[in-house]
Amino acid sequence: MPKYSNRSTFFIRTIRNIALLLSVSFISACSTNQSVAEQGANTDIVVYKSPFCLCCKEWMKHLEQNQFSVSSENGLDTAEFKRQWGVPATMQGCHTGVWNNKYVFEGHVPARLIRKFLANPPKDSIGLSVPGMPQGSPGMYRGGDFEPYVVYSILSDGGYRFYEKVTAPEAS
């Protein structure tokens, strides 16, 4: 501990330094002028999943092969997490990916569509969903016959709407 004339001088200087550090951090955090498209360059996605699911790992691999940086959080109550993020029960999939603590990607959403969404998020949308576990989706498709599936936009009011139909397997 530095030598000060008394403890109160040390305390005051410590508090002042902490306040200065917090002020600089706050100003830096608030002064970003990035658009969502520019933020789209941020490729970090956190995947919330069951520790026992194998297809989740395959979907994460698909994202990594498409230049996303992926980490995961394992948990047994994934339904609660989905509710917290506003994913309607009918839109729930196997796992939940969250980009930049801002958008949610539920289930086996192709990396290509995540990039498309981040470049131009639809108004009132909080993310995309592939409900269930369609056999043609990334992480589920094993070659052979392809099963087309629909990707939905999840709306901030708890609803959803058609986003895009996937009619061919995604490149890894």
PDB file of C-alpha atoms in Angstrom:
ATOM      1  CA  MET A   1       0.000   0.000   0.000  1.00  0.00           C
ATOM      2  CA  PRO A   2       1.415   3.441  -0.906  1.00  0.00           C
ATOM      3  CA  LYS A   3       2.446   5.647   1.959  1.00  0.00           C
ATOM      4  CA  TYR A   4      -0.036   8.491   2.455  1.00  0.00           C
ATOM      5  CA  SER A   5      -0.230  10.922   5.332  1.00  0.00           C
ATOM      6  CA  ASN A   6      -3.373   9.208   6.511  1.00  0.00           C
ATOM      7  CA  ARG A   7      -5.959   6.601   5.545  1.00  0.00           C
ATOM      8  CA  SER A   8      -8.574   9.143   4.455  1.00  0.00           C
ATOM      9  CA  THR A   9      -6.231  10.574   1.784  1.00  0.00           C
ATOM     10  CA  PHE A  10      -5.641   7.056   0.435  1.00  0.00           C
ATOM     11  CA  PHE A  11      -9.380   6.324   0.476  1.00  0.00           C
ATOM     12  CA  ILE A  12     -10.271   9.585  -1.331  1.00  0.00           C
ATOM     13  CA  ARG A  13      -7.656   9.022  -4.041  1.00  0.00           C
ATOM     14  CA  THR A  14      -8.775   5.425  -4.518  1.00  0.00           C
ATOM     15  CA  ILE A  15     -12.434   6.438  -4.871  1.00  0.00           C
ATOM     16  CA  ARG A  16     -11.495   9.230  -7.300  1.00  0.00           C
ATOM     17  CA  ASN A  17      -9.469   6.811  -9.453  1.00  0.00           C
ATOM     18  CA  ILE A  18     -12.297   4.281  -9.511  1.00  0.00           C
ATOM     19  CA  ALA A  19     -14.800   6.999 -10.460  1.00  0.00           C
ATOM     20  CA  LEU A  20     -12.524   8.183 -13.268  1.00  0.00           C
ATOM     21  CA  LEU A  21     -12.108   4.652 -14.586  1.00  0.00           C
ATOM     22  CA  LEU A  22     -15.874   4.023 -14.491  1.00  0.00           C
ATOM     23  CA  SER A  23     -16.579   7.338 -16.219  1.00  0.00           C
ATOM     24  CA  VAL A  24     -14.176   6.576 -19.062  1.00  0.00           C
ATOM     25  CA  SER A  25     -15.639   3.076 -19.444  1.00  0.00           C
ATOM     26  CA  PHE A  26     -19.196   4.422 -19.498  1.00  0.00           C
ATOM     27  CA  ILE A  27     -18.377   7.113 -22.058  1.00  0.00           C
ATOM     28  CA  SER A  28     -16.624   4.576 -24.286  1.00  0.00           C
ATOM     29  CA  ALA A  29     -19.552   2.176 -24.096  1.00  0.00           C
ATOM     30  CA  CYS A  30     -22.139   4.856 -24.839  1.00  0.00           C
ATOM     31  CA  SER A  31     -20.286   6.595 -27.629  1.00  0.00           C
ATOM     32  CA  THR A  32     -20.413   3.826 -30.206  1.00  0.00           C
ATOM     33  CA  ASN A  33     -21.886   5.014 -33.468  1.00  0.00           C
ATOM     34  CA  GLN A  34     -21.966   1.595 -35.100  1.00  0.00           C
ATOM     35  CA  SER A  35     -24.990   0.632 -37.102  1.00  0.00           C
ATOM     36  CA  VAL A  36     -26.406  -2.857 -36.707  1.00  0.00           C
ATOM     37  CA  ALA A  37     -24.793  -3.758 -40.046  1.00  0.00           C
ATOM     38  CA  GLU A  38     -21.386  -2.647 -38.737  1.00  0.00           C
ATOM     39  CA  GLN A  39     -22.001  -4.554 -35.528  1.00  0.00           C
ATOM     40  CA  GLY A  40     -22.765  -7.557 -37.740  1.00  0.00           C
ATOM     41  CA  ALA A  41     -19.025  -7.837 -38.206  1.00  0.00           C
ATOM     42  CA  ASN A  42     -19.031  -8.992 -34.578  1.00  0.00           C
ATOM     43  CA  THR A  43     -19.408 -12.733 -35.009  1.00  0.00           C
ATOM     44  CA  ASP A  44     -19.685 -13.825 -31.380  1.00  0.00           C
ATOM     45  CA  ILE A  45     -22.606 -16.120 -30.640  1.00  0.00           C
ATOM     46  CA  VAL A  46     -23.238 -17.752 -27.273  1.00  0.00           C
ATOM     47  CA  VAL A  47     -25.214 -20.998 -27.562  1.00  0.00           C
ATOM     48  CA  TYR A  48     -27.390 -22.071 -24.633  1.00  0.00           C
ATOM     49  CA  LYS A  49     -27.957 -25.814 -24.806  1.00  0.00           C
ATOM     50  CA  SER A  50     -28.342 -29.073 -22.953  1.00  0.00           C
ATOM     51  CA  PRO A  51     -24.998 -30.711 -22.097  1.00  0.00           C
ATOM     52  CA  PHE A  52     -26.323 -33.979 -23.553  1.00  0.00           C
ATOM     53  CA  CYS A  53     -27.245 -32.749 -27.046  1.00  0.00           C
ATOM     54  CA  LEU A  54     -25.027 -33.766 -29.959  1.00  0.00           C
ATOM     55  CA  CYS A  55     -26.811 -31.900 -32.764  1.00  0.00           C
ATOM     56  CA  CYS A  56     -26.129 -28.610 -30.964  1.00  0.00           C
ATOM     57  CA  LYS A  57     -22.414 -29.282 -31.295  1.00  0.00           C
ATOM     58  CA  GLU A  58     -22.882 -29.949 -35.017  1.00  0.00           C
ATOM     59  CA  TRP A  59     -24.756 -26.646 -35.433  1.00  0.00           C
ATOM     60  CA  MET A  60     -21.995 -24.834 -33.550  1.00  0.00           C
ATOM     61  CA  LYS A  61     -19.450 -26.445 -35.880  1.00  0.00           C
ATOM     62  CA  HIS A  62     -21.511 -25.185 -38.866  1.00  0.00           C
ATOM     63  CA  LEU A  63     -21.350 -21.639 -37.446  1.00  0.00           C
ATOM     64  CA  GLU A  64     -17.600 -21.894 -36.843  1.00  0.00           C
ATOM     65  CA  GLN A  65     -17.044 -23.150 -40.395  1.00  0.00           C
ATOM     66  CA  ASN A  66     -18.862 -19.995 -41.507  1.00  0.00           C
ATOM     67  CA  GLN A  67     -16.568 -17.678 -39.544  1.00  0.00           C
ATOM     68  CA  PHE A  68     -18.664 -17.193 -36.423  1.00  0.00           C
ATOM     69  CA  SER A  69     -16.965 -17.268 -33.046  1.00  0.00           C
ATOM     70  CA  VAL A  70     -19.036 -19.622 -30.897  1.00  0.00           C
ATOM     71  CA  SER A  71     -19.080 -20.407 -27.198  1.00  0.00           C
ATOM     72  CA  SER A  72     -21.622 -22.388 -25.219  1.00  0.00           C
ATOM     73  CA  GLU A  73     -23.364 -22.429 -21.879  1.00  0.00           C
ATOM     74  CA  ASN A  74     -24.782 -25.767 -20.792  1.00  0.00           C
ATOM     75  CA  GLY A  75     -27.940 -25.980 -18.739  1.00  0.00           C
ATOM     76  CA  LEU A  76     -30.798 -28.350 -18.094  1.00  0.00           C
ATOM     77  CA  ASP A  77     -33.593 -25.732 -18.101  1.00  0.00           C
ATOM     78  CA  THR A  78     -33.243 -24.353 -21.624  1.00  0.00           C
ATOM     79  CA  ALA A  79     -36.999 -23.631 -21.788  1.00  0.00           C
ATOM     80  CA  GLU A  80     -36.644 -20.945 -19.117  1.00  0.00           C
ATOM     81  CA  PHE A  81     -33.859 -19.269 -21.069  1.00  0.00           C
ATOM     82  CA  LYS A  82     -35.994 -19.323 -24.239  1.00  0.00           C
ATOM     83  CA  ARG A  83     -38.867 -17.680 -22.333  1.00  0.00           C
ATOM     84  CA  GLN A  84     -36.526 -14.984 -21.029  1.00  0.00           C
ATOM     85  CA  TRP A  85     -35.492 -14.189 -24.605  1.00  0.00           C
ATOM     86  CA  GLY A  86     -39.099 -14.096 -25.823  1.00  0.00           C
ATOM     87  CA  VAL A  87     -39.028 -17.216 -27.992  1.00  0.00           C
ATOM     88  CA  PRO A  88     -42.656 -18.382 -28.443  1.00  0.00           C
ATOM     89  CA  ALA A  89     -43.274 -21.996 -27.402  1.00  0.00           C
ATOM     90  CA  THR A  90     -44.255 -22.943 -30.971  1.00  0.00           C
ATOM     91  CA  MET A  91     -40.950 -21.549 -32.288  1.00  0.00           C
ATOM     92  CA  GLN A  92     -38.644 -23.349 -29.882  1.00  0.00           C
ATOM     93  CA  GLY A  93     -35.887 -25.569 -31.141  1.00  0.00           C
ATOM     94  CA  CYS A  94     -33.090 -27.557 -29.645  1.00  0.00           C
ATOM     95  CA  HIS A  95     -30.802 -24.726 -28.554  1.00  0.00           C
ATOM     96  CA  THR A  96     -30.670 -20.944 -28.427  1.00  0.00           C
ATOM     97  CA  GLY A  97     -27.901 -18.799 -29.897  1.00  0.00           C
ATOM     98  CA  VAL A  98     -27.556 -15.192 -28.797  1.00  0.00           C
ATOM     99  CA  TRP A  99     -25.606 -12.619 -30.790  1.00  0.00           C
ATOM    100  CA  ASN A 100     -24.144  -9.614 -29.003  1.00  0.00           C
ATOM    101  CA  ASN A 101     -26.751  -9.959 -26.241  1.00  0.00           C
ATOM    102  CA  LYS A 102     -29.174  -8.423 -28.749  1.00  0.00           C
ATOM    103  CA  TYR A 103     -30.607 -11.018 -31.153  1.00  0.00           C
ATOM    104  CA  VAL A 104     -31.667 -14.620 -30.650  1.00  0.00           C
ATOM    105  CA  PHE A 105     -31.248 -17.496 -33.122  1.00  0.00           C
ATOM    106  CA  GLU A 106     -33.401 -20.409 -32.042  1.00  0.00           C
ATOM    107  CA  GLY A 107     -32.723 -23.914 -33.304  1.00  0.00           C
ATOM    108  CA  HIS A 108     -30.806 -24.893 -36.420  1.00  0.00           C
ATOM    109  CA  VAL A 109     -30.755 -21.522 -38.210  1.00  0.00           C
ATOM    110  CA  PRO A 110     -28.274 -21.520 -41.127  1.00  0.00           C
ATOM    111  CA  ALA A 111     -25.248 -19.233 -40.761  1.00  0.00           C
ATOM    112  CA  ARG A 112     -26.078 -17.673 -44.133  1.00  0.00           C
ATOM    113  CA  LEU A 113     -29.458 -16.497 -42.819  1.00  0.00           C
ATOM    114  CA  ILE A 114     -27.968 -15.230 -39.564  1.00  0.00           C
ATOM    115  CA  ARG A 115     -25.631 -13.014 -41.601  1.00  0.00           C
ATOM    116  CA  LYS A 116     -28.518 -11.871 -43.815  1.00  0.00           C
ATOM    117  CA  PHE A 117     -30.586 -11.023 -40.719  1.00  0.00           C
ATOM    118  CA  LEU A 118     -27.753  -9.127 -39.005  1.00  0.00           C
ATOM    119  CA  ALA A 119     -27.105  -7.085 -42.154  1.00  0.00           C
ATOM    120  CA  ASN A 120     -30.716  -5.886 -42.236  1.00  0.00           C
ATOM    121  CA  PRO A 121     -32.811  -6.896 -39.196  1.00  0.00           C
ATOM    122  CA  PRO A 122     -36.551  -6.803 -39.933  1.00  0.00           C
ATOM    123  CA  LYS A 123     -38.434  -4.175 -37.964  1.00  0.00           C
ATOM    124  CA  ASP A 124     -39.766  -5.447 -34.620  1.00  0.00           C
ATOM    125  CA  SER A 125     -37.805  -8.699 -34.928  1.00  0.00           C
ATOM    126  CA  ILE A 126     -35.670 -10.117 -32.137  1.00  0.00           C
ATOM    127  CA  GLY A 127     -34.196 -12.964 -34.172  1.00  0.00           C
ATOM    128  CA  LEU A 128     -34.825 -16.073 -36.246  1.00  0.00           C
ATOM    129  CA  SER A 129     -36.111 -19.553 -35.496  1.00  0.00           C
ATOM    130  CA  VAL A 130     -36.106 -23.007 -37.009  1.00  0.00           C
ATOM    131  CA  PRO A 131     -38.684 -24.775 -34.819  1.00  0.00           C
ATOM    132  CA  GLY A 132     -38.174 -28.405 -33.987  1.00  0.00           C
ATOM    133  CA  MET A 133     -35.274 -30.299 -35.499  1.00  0.00           C
ATOM    134  CA  PRO A 134     -35.789 -30.558 -39.291  1.00  0.00           C
ATOM    135  CA  GLN A 135     -33.613 -33.201 -40.903  1.00  0.00           C
ATOM    136  CA  GLY A 136     -32.391 -30.828 -43.622  1.00  0.00           C
ATOM    137  CA  SER A 137     -31.071 -28.121 -41.278  1.00  0.00           C
ATOM    138  CA  PRO A 138     -27.419 -27.474 -40.310  1.00  0.00           C
ATOM    139  CA  GLY A 139     -26.465 -29.810 -37.505  1.00  0.00           C
ATOM    140  CA  MET A 140     -29.180 -32.290 -38.469  1.00  0.00           C
ATOM    141  CA  TYR A 141     -28.505 -32.977 -42.158  1.00  0.00           C
ATOM    142  CA  ARG A 142     -26.367 -36.084 -42.727  1.00  0.00           C
ATOM    143  CA  GLY A 143     -26.489 -36.206 -46.519  1.00  0.00           C
ATOM    144  CA  GLY A 144     -28.902 -38.158 -48.659  1.00  0.00           C
ATOM    145  CA  ASP A 145     -32.489 -36.971 -48.956  1.00  0.00           C
ATOM    146  CA  PHE A 146     -32.975 -33.342 -48.013  1.00  0.00           C
ATOM    147  CA  GLU A 147     -36.046 -32.161 -46.115  1.00  0.00           C
ATOM    148  CA  PRO A 148     -36.900 -28.482 -46.859  1.00  0.00           C
ATOM    149  CA  TYR A 149     -37.797 -26.347 -43.856  1.00  0.00           C
ATOM    150  CA  VAL A 150     -38.980 -22.843 -42.977  1.00  0.00           C
ATOM    151  CA  VAL A 151     -37.112 -20.176 -41.024  1.00  0.00           C
ATOM    152  CA  TYR A 152     -39.268 -17.701 -39.106  1.00  0.00           C
ATOM    153  CA  SER A 153     -38.616 -14.201 -37.830  1.00  0.00           C
ATOM    154  CA  ILE A 154     -39.382 -13.916 -34.102  1.00  0.00           C
ATOM    155  CA  LEU A 155     -41.200 -10.679 -33.320  1.00  0.00           C
ATOM    156  CA  SER A 156     -40.741  -8.561 -30.227  1.00  0.00           C
ATOM    157  CA  ASP A 157     -44.473  -8.815 -29.430  1.00  0.00           C
ATOM    158  CA  GLY A 158     -44.247 -12.612 -29.023  1.00  0.00           C
ATOM    159  CA  GLY A 159     -45.432 -13.428 -32.528  1.00  0.00           C
ATOM    160  CA  TYR A 160     -43.583 -14.691 -35.567  1.00  0.00           C
ATOM    161  CA  ARG A 161     -43.737 -14.532 -39.339  1.00  0.00           C
ATOM    162  CA  PHE A 162     -42.269 -16.287 -42.356  1.00  0.00           C
ATOM    163  CA  TYR A 163     -38.654 -15.295 -43.092  1.00  0.00           C
ATOM    164  CA  GLU A 164     -37.388 -17.769 -45.701  1.00  0.00           C
ATOM    165  CA  LYS A 165     -37.864 -21.328 -46.912  1.00  0.00           C
ATOM    166  CA  VAL A 166     -34.677 -23.359 -47.231  1.00  0.00           C
ATOM    167  CA  THR A 167     -34.948 -25.741 -50.181  1.00  0.00           C
ATOM    168  CA  ALA A 168     -31.385 -27.073 -50.445  1.00  0.00           C
ATOM    169  CA  PRO A 169     -28.685 -28.154 -47.970  1.00  0.00           C
ATOM    170  CA  GLU A 170     -26.476 -25.365 -46.642  1.00  0.00           C
ATOM    171  CA  ALA A 171     -22.782 -25.370 -47.451  1.00  0.00           C
ATOM    172  CA  SER A 172     -20.640 -26.007 -44.397  1.00  0.00           C
TER     173      SER A 172
END
